[in-house]
JSON list of C-alpha atoms and ligand atoms in Angstrom, two decimals:
[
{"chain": "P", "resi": 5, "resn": "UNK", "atom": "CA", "xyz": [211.36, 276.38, -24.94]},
{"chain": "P", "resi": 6, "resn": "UNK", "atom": "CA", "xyz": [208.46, 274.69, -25.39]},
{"chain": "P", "resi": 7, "resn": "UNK", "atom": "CA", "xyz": [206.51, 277.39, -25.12]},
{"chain": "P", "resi": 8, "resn": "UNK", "atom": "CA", "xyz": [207.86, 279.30, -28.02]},
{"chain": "P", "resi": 9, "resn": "UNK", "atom": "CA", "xyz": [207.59, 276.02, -30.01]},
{"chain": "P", "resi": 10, "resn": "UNK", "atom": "CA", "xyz": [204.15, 275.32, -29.59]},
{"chain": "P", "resi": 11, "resn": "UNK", "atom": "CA", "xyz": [203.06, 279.53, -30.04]},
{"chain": "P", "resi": 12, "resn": "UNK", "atom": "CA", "xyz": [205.01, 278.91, -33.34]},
{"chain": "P", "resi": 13, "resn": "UNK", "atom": "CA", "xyz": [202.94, 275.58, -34.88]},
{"chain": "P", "resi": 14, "resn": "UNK", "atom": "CA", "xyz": [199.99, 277.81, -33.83]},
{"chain": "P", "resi": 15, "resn": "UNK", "atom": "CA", "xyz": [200.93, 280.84, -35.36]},
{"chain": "P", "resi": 16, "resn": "UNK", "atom": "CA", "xyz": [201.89, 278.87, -38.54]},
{"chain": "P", "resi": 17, "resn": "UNK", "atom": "CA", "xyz": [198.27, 277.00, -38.27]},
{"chain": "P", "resi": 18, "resn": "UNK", "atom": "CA", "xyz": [196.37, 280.42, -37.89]},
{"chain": "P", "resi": 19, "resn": "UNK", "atom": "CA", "xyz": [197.32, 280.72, -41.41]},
{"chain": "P", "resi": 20, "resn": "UNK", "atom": "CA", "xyz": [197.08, 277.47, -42.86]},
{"chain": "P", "resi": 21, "resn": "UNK", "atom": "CA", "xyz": [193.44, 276.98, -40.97]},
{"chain": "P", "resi": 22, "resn": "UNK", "atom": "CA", "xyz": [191.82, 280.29, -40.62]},
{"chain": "P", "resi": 23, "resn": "UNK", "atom": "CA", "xyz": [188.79, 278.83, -41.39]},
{"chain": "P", "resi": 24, "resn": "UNK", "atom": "CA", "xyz": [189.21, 276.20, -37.83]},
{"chain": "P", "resi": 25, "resn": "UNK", "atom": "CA", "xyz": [186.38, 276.03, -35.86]},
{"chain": "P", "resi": 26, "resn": "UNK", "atom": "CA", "xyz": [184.07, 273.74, -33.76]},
{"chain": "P", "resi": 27, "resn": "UNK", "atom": "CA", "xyz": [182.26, 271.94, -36.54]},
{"chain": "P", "resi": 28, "resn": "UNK", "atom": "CA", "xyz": [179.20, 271.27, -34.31]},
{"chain": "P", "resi": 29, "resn": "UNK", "atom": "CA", "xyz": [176.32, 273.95, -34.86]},
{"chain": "P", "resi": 30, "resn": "UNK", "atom": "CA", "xyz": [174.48, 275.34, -32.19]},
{"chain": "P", "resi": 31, "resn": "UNK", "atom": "CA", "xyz": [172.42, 278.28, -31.46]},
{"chain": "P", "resi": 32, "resn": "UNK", "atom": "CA", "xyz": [172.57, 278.40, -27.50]},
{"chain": "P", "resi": 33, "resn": "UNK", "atom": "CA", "xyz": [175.08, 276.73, -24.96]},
{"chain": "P", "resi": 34, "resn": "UNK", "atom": "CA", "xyz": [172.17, 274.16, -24.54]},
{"chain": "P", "resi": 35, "resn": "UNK", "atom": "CA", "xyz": [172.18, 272.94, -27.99]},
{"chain": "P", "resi": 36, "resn": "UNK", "atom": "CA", "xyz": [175.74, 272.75, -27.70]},
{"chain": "P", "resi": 37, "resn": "UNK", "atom": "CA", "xyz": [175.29, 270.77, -24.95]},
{"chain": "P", "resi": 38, "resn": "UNK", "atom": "CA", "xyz": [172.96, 268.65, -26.51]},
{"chain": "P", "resi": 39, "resn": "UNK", "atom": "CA", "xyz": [174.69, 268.22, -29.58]},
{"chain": "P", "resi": 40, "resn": "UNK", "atom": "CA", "xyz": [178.24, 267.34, -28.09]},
{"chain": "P", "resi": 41, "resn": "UNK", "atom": "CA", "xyz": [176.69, 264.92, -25.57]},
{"chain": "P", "resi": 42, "resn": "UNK", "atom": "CA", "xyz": [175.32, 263.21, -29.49]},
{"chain": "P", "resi": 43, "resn": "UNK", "atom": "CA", "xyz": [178.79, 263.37, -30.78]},
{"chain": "P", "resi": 44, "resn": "UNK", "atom": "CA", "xyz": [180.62, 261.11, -28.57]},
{"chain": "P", "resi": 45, "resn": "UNK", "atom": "CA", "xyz": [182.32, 258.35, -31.14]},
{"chain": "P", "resi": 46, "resn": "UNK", "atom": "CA", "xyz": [180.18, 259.89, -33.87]},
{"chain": "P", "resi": 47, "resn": "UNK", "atom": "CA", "xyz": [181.06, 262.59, -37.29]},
{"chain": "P", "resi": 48, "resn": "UNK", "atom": "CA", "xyz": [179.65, 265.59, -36.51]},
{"chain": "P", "resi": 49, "resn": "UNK", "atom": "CA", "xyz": [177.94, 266.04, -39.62]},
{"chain": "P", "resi": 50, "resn": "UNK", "atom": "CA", "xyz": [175.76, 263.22, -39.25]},
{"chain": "P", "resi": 51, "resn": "UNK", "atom": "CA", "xyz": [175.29, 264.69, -35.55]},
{"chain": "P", "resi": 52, "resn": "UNK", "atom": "CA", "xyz": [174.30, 267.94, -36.97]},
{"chain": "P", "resi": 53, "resn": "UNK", "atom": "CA", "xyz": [171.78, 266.41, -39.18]},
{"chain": "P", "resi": 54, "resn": "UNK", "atom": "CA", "xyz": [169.76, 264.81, -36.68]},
{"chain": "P", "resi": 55, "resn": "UNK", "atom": "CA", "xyz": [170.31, 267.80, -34.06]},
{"chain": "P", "resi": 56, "resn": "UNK", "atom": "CA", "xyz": [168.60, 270.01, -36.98]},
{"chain": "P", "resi": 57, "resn": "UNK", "atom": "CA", "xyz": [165.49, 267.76, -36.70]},
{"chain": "P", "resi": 58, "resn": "UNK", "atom": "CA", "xyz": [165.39, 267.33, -32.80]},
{"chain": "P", "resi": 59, "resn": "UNK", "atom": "CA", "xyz": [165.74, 271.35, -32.09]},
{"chain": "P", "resi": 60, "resn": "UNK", "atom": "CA", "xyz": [163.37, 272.01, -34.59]},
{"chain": "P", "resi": 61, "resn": "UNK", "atom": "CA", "xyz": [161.02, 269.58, -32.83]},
{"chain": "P", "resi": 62, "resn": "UNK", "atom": "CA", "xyz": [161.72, 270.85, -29.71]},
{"chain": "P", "resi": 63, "resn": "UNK", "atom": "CA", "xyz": [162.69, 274.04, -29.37]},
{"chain": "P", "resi": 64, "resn": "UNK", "atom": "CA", "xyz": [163.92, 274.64, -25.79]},
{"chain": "P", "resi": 65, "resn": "UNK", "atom": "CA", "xyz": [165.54, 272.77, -22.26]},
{"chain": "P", "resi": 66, "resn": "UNK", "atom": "CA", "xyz": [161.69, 272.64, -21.17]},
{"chain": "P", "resi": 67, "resn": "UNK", "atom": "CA", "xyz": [160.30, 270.14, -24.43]},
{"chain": "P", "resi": 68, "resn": "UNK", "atom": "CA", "xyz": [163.13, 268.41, -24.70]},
{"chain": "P", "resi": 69, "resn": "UNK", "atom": "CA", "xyz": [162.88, 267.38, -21.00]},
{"chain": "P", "resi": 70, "resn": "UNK", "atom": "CA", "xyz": [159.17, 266.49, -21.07]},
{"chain": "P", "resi": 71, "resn": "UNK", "atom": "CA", "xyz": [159.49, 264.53, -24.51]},
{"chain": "P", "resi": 72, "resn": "UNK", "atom": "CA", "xyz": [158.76, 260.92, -24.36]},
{"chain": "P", "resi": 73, "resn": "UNK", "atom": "CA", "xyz": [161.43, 258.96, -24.75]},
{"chain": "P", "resi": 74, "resn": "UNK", "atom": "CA", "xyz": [160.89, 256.88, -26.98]},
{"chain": "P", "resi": 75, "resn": "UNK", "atom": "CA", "xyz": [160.28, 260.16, -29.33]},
{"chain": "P", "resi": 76, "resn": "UNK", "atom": "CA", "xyz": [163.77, 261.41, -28.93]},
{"chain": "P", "resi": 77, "resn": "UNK", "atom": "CA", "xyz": [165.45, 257.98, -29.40]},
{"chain": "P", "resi": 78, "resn": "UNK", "atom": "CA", "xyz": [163.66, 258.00, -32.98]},
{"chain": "P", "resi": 79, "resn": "UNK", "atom": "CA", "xyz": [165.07, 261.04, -33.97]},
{"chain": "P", "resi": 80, "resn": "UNK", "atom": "CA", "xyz": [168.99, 260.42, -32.52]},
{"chain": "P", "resi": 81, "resn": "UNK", "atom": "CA", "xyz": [168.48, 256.51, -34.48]},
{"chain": "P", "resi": 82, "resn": "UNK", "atom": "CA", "xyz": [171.36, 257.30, -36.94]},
{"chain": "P", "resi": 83, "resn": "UNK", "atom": "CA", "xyz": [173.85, 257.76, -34.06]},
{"chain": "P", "resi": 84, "resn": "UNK", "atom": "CA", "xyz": [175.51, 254.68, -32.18]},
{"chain": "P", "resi": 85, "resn": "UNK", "atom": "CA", "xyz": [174.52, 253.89, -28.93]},
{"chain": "P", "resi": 86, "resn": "UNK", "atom": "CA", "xyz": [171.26, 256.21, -29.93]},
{"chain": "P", "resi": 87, "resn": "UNK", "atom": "CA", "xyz": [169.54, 254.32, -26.95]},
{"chain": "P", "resi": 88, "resn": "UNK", "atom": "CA", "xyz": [171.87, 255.74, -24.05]},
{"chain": "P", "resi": 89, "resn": "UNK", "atom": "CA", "xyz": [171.98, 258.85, -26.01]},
{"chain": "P", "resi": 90, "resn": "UNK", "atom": "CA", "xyz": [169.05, 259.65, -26.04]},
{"chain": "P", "resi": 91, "resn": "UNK", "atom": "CA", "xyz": [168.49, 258.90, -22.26]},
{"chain": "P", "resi": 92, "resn": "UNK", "atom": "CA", "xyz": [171.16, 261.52, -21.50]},
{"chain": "P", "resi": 93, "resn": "UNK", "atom": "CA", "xyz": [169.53, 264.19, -23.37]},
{"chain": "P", "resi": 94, "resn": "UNK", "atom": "CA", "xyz": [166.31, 263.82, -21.67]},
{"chain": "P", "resi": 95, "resn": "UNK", "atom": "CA", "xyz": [168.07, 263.91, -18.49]},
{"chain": "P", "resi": 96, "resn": "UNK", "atom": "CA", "xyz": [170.62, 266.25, -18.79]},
{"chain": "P", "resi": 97, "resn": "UNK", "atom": "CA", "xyz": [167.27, 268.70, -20.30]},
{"chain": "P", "resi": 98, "resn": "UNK", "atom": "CA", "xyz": [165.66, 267.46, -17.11]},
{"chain": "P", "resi": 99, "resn": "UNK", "atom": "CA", "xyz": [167.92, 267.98, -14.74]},
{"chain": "P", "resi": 100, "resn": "UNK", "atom": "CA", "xyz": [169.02, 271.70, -16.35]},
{"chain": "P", "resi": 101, "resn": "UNK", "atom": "CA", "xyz": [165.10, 272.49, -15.31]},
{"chain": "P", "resi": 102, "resn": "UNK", "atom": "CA", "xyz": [165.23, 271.49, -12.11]},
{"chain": "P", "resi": 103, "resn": "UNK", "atom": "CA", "xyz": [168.38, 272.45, -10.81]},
{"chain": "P", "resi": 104, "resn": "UNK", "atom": "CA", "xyz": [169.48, 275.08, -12.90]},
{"chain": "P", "resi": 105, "resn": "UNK", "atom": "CA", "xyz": [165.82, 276.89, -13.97]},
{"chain": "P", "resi": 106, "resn": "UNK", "atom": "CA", "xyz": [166.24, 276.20, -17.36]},
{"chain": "P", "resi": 107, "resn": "UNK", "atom": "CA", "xyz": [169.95, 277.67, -18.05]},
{"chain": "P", "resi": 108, "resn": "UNK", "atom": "CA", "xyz": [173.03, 275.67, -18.89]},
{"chain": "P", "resi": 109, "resn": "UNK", "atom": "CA", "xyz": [175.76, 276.39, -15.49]},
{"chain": "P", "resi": 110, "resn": "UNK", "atom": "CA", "xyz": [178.57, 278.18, -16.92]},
{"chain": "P", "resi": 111, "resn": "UNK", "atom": "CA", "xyz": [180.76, 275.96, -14.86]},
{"chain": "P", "resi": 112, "resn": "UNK", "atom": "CA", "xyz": [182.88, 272.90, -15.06]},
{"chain": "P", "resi": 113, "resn": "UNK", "atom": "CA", "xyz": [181.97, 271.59, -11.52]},
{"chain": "P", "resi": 114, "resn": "UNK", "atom": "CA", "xyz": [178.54, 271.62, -12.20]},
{"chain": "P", "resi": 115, "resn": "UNK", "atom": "CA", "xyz": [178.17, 270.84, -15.78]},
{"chain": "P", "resi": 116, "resn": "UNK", "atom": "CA", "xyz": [180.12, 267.17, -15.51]},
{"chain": "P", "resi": 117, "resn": "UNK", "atom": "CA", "xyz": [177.42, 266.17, -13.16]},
{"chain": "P", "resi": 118, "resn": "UNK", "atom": "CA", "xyz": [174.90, 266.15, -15.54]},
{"chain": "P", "resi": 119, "resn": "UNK", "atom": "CA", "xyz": [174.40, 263.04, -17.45]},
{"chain": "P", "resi": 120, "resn": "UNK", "atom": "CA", "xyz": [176.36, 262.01, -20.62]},
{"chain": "P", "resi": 121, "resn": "UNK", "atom": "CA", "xyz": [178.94, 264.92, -19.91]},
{"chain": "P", "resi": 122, "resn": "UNK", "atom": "CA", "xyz": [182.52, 264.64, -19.27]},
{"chain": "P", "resi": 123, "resn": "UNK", "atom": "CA", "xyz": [185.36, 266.91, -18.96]},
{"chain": "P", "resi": 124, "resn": "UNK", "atom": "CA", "xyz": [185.51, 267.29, -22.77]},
{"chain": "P", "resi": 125, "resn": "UNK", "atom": "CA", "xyz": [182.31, 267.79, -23.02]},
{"chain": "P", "resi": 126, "resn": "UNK", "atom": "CA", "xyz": [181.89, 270.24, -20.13]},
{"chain": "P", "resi": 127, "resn": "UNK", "atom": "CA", "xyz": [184.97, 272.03, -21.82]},
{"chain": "P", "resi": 128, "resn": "UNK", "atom": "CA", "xyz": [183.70, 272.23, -25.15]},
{"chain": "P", "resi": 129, "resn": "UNK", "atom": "CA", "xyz": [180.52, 273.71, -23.86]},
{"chain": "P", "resi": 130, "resn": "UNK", "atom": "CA", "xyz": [182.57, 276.64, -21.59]},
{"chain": "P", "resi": 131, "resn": "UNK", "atom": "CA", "xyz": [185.08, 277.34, -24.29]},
{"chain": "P", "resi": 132, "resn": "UNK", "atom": "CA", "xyz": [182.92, 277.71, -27.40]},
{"chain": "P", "resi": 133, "resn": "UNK", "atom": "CA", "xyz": [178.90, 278.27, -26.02]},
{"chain": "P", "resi": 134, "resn": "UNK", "atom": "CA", "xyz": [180.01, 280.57, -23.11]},
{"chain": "P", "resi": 135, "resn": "UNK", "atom": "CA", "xyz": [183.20, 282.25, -24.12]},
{"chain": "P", "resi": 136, "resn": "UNK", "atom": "CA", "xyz": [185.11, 280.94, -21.19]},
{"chain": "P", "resi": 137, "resn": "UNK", "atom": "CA", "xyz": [188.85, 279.66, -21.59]},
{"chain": "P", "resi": 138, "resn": "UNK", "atom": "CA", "xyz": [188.79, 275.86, -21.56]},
{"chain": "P", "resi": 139, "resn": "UNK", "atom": "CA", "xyz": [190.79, 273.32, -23.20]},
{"chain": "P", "resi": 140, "resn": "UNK", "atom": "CA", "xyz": [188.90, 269.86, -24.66]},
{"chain": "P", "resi": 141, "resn": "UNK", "atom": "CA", "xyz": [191.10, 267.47, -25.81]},
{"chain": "P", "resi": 142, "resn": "UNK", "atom": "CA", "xyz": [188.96, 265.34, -28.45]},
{"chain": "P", "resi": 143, "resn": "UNK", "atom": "CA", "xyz": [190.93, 262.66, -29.95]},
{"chain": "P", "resi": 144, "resn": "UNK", "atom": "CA", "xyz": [192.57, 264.31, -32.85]},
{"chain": "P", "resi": 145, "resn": "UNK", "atom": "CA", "xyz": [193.95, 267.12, -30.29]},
{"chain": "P", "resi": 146, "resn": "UNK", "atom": "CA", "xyz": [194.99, 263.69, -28.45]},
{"chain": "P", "resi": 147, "resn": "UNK", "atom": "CA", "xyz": [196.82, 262.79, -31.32]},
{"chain": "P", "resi": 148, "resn": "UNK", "atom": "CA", "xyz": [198.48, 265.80, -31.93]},
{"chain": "P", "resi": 149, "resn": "UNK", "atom": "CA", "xyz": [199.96, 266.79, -28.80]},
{"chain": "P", "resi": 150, "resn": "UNK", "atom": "CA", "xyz": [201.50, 263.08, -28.72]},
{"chain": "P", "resi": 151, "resn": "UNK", "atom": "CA", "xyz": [202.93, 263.48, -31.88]},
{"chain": "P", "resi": 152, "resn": "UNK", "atom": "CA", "xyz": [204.46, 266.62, -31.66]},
{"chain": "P", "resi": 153, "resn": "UNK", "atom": "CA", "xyz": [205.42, 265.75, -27.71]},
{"chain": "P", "resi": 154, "resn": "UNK", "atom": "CA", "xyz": [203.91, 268.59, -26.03]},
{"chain": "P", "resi": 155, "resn": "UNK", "atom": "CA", "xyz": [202.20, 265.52, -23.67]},
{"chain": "P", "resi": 156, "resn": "UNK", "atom": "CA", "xyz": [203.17, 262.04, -23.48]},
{"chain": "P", "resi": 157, "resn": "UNK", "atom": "CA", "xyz": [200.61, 261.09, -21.27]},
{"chain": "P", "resi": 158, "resn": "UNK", "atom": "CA", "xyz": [197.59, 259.40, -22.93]},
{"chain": "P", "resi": 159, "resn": "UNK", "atom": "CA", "xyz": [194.65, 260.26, -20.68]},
{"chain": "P", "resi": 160, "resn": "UNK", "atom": "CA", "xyz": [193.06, 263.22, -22.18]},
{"chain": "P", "resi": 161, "resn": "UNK", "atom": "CA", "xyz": [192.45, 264.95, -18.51]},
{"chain": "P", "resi": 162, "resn": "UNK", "atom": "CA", "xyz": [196.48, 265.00, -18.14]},
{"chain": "P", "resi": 163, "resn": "UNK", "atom": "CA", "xyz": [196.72, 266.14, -21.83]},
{"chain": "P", "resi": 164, "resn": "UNK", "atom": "CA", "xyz": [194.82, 268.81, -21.19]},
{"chain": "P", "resi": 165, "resn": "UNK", "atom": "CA", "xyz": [196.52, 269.62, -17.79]},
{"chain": "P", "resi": 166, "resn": "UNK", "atom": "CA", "xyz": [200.07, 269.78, -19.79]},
{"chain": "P", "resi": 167, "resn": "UNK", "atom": "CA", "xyz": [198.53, 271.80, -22.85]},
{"chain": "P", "resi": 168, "resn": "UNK", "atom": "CA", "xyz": [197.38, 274.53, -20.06]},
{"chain": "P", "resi": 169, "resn": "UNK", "atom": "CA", "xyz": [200.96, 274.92, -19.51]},
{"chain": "P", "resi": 170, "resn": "UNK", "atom": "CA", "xyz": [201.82, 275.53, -22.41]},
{"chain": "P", "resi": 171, "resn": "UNK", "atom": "CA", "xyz": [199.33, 277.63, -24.22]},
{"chain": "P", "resi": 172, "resn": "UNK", "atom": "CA", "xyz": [198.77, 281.05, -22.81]},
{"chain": "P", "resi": 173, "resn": "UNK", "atom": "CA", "xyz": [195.05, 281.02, -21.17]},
{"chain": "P", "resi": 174, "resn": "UNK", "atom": "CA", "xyz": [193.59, 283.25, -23.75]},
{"chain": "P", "resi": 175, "resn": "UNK", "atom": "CA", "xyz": [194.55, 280.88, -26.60]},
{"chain": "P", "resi": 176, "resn": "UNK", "atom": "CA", "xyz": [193.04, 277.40, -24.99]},
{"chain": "P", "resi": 177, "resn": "UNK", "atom": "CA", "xyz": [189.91, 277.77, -27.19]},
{"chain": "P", "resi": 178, "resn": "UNK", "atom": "CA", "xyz": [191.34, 278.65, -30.29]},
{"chain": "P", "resi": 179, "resn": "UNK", "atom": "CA", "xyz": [194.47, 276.35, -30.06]},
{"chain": "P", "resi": 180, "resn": "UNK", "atom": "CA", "xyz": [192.37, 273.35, -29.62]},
{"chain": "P", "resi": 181, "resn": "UNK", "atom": "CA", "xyz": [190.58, 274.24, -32.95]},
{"chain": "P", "resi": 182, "resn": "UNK", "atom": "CA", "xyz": [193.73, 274.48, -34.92]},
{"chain": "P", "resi": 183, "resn": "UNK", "atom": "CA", "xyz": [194.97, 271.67, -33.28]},
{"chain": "P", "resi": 184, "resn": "UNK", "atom": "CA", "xyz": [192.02, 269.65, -34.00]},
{"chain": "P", "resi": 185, "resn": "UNK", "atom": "CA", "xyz": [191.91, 271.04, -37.76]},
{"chain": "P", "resi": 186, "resn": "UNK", "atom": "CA", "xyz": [195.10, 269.85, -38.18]},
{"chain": "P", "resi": 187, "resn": "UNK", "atom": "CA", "xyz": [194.65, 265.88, -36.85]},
{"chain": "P", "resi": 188, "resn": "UNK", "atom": "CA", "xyz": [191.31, 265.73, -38.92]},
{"chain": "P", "resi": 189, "resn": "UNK", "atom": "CA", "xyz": [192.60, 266.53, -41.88]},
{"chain": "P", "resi": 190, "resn": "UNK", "atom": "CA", "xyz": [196.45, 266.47, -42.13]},
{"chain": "P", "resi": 191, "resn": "UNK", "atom": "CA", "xyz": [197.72, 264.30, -38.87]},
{"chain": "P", "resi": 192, "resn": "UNK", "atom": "CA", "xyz": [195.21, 261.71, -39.40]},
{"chain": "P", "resi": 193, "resn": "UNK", "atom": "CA", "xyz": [195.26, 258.63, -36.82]},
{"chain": "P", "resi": 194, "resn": "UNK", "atom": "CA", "xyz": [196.46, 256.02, -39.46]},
{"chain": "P", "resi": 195, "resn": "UNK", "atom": "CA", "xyz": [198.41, 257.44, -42.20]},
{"chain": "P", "resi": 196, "resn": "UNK", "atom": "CA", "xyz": [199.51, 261.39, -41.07]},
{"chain": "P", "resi": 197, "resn": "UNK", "atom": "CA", "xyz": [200.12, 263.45, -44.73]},
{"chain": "P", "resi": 198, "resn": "UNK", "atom": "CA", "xyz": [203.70, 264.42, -43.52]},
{"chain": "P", "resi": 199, "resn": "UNK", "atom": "CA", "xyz": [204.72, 265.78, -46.68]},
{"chain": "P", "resi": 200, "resn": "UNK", "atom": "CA", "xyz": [201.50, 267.99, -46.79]},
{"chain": "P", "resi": 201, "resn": "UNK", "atom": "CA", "xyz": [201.73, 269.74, -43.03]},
{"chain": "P", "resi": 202, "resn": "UNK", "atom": "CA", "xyz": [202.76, 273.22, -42.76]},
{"chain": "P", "resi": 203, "resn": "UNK", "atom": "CA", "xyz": [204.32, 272.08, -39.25]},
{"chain": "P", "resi": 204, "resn": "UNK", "atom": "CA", "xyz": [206.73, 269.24, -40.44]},
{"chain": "P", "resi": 205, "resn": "UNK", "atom": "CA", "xyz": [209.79, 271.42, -39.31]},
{"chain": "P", "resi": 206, "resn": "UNK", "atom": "CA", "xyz": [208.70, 271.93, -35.81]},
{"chain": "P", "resi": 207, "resn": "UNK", "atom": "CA", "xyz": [207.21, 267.99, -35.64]},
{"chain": "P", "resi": 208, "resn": "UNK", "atom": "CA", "xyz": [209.62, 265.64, -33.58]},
{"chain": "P", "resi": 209, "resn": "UNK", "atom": "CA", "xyz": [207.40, 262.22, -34.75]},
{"chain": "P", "resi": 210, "resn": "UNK", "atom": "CA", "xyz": [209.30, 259.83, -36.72]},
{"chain": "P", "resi": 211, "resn": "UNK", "atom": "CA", "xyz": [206.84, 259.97, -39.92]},
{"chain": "P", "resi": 212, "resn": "UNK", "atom": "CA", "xyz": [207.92, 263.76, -40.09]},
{"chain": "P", "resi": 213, "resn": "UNK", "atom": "CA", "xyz": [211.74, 262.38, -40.74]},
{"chain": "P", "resi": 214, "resn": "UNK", "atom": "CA", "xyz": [210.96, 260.50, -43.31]},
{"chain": "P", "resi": 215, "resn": "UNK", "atom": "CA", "xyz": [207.75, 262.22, -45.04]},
{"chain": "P", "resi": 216, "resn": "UNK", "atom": "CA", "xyz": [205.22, 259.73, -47.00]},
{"chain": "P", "resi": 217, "resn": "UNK", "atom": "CA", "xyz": [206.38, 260.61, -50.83]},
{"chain": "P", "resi": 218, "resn": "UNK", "atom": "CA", "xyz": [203.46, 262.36, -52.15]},
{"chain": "P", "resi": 219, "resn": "UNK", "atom": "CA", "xyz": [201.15, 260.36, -54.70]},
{"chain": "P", "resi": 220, "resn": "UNK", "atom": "CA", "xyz": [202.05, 260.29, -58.15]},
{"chain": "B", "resi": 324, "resn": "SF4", "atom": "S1", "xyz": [204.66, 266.29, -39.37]},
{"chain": "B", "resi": 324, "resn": "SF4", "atom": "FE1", "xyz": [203.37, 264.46, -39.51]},
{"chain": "B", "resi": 324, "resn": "SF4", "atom": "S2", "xyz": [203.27, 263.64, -37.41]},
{"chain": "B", "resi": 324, "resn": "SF4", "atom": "FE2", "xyz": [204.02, 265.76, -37.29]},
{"chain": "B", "resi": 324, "resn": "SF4", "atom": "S3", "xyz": [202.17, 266.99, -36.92]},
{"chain": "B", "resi": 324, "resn": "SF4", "atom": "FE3", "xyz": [202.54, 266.97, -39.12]},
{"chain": "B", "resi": 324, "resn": "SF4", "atom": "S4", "xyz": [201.34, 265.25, -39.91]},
{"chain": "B", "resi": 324, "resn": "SF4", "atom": "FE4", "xyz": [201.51, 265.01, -37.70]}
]
């Protein structure tokens, strides 16, 4: 059962990773907002460096939304596409005023029709600012649920649709953290450390078969 296979590799993660987490930091679901709306195809350290500097400058939806532009694109400048970036924070703060009266919507519906968000990003936002269950499959839980065949669909939408049936509700949050752990720093994209993950047993992908020798 798949089921029991996949509550298993998490199980066995808990304790290799009991440190997993979002790596993003945030204060309030609208920094997290902010911050993962920065961290699309950029490291989230360098994203939490320059969200450090933009909350301190301003400190709430309302500033944010009524900086100047051109003060906000300074400050995201390390990040690629910093330009577009920093348009969808101003309007995203924007439109959180005016729609919402200053509050991040604790809801997927509403939440991926602000600008700059996405599914992931909606369900990053639910799952980790708001407590709700939600499932965001970033690229390394992508990876992972290829690899280990628990999807072999390659939209992350219908990745996430086959980890919900997989993964009691409760566990959606936490799973994608150990999930993610483990294809940032063991299943990496080009080389995975086979002979280093504490899943190899349970791991179908050919690499796993025949594990990368370890480095003399
Ligand atoms: S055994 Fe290899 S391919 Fe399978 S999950 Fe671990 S690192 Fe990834």
């Amino acid at each position: 059962m798949e089921e029991e296979r996949i509550a298993h590799i998490l199980s066995i993660l808990e304790e290799h990773f009991p440190e997993a987490r979002l790596l993003l930091e945030f204060r309030t679901p609208f920094e997290l907002l902010i911050a993962t709306i920065l961290a699309a195809q950029a490291q989230d350290e360098r994203v939490n460096q320059v969200t450090k500097v933009l909350f301190q400058k301003y400190q709430d939806v309302l500033s944010l939304a009524q900086a100047p532009l051109e003060e906000i694109e300074h400050i995201v400048r390390p990040l690629n596409y910093y330009r577009q970036k920093a348009r969808f924070v101003k309007e995203a703060a924007r439109e959180i005023v005016e729609k919402f009266r200053g509050e991040v919507p604790p809801s997927l519906e509403a939440l991926v029709k602000l600008p700059g968000v996405g599914r992931k990003t909606a369900n990053i936002v639910l799952g980790n600012a708001f407590g709700i269950p939600a499932l965001p499959v970033d690229t390394h839980v992508g990876r992972v649920a290829q690899r280990l065949q628990f999807s072999f669909a390659s939209s992350p939408d219908k990745i996430e649709e086959d980890l919900r049936q997989l993964i009691p509700r409760e566990k959606w949050v936490r799973a994608t953290h150990l999930l993610g752990f483990l294809g940032r720093f063991i299943c990496q994209a080009k080389k995975p450390l086979c002979h280093t993950c504490p899943i190899q047993a349970f791991c179908p992908y050919p690499e796993a078969s025949f594990p990368n020798p370890p480095r003399s």
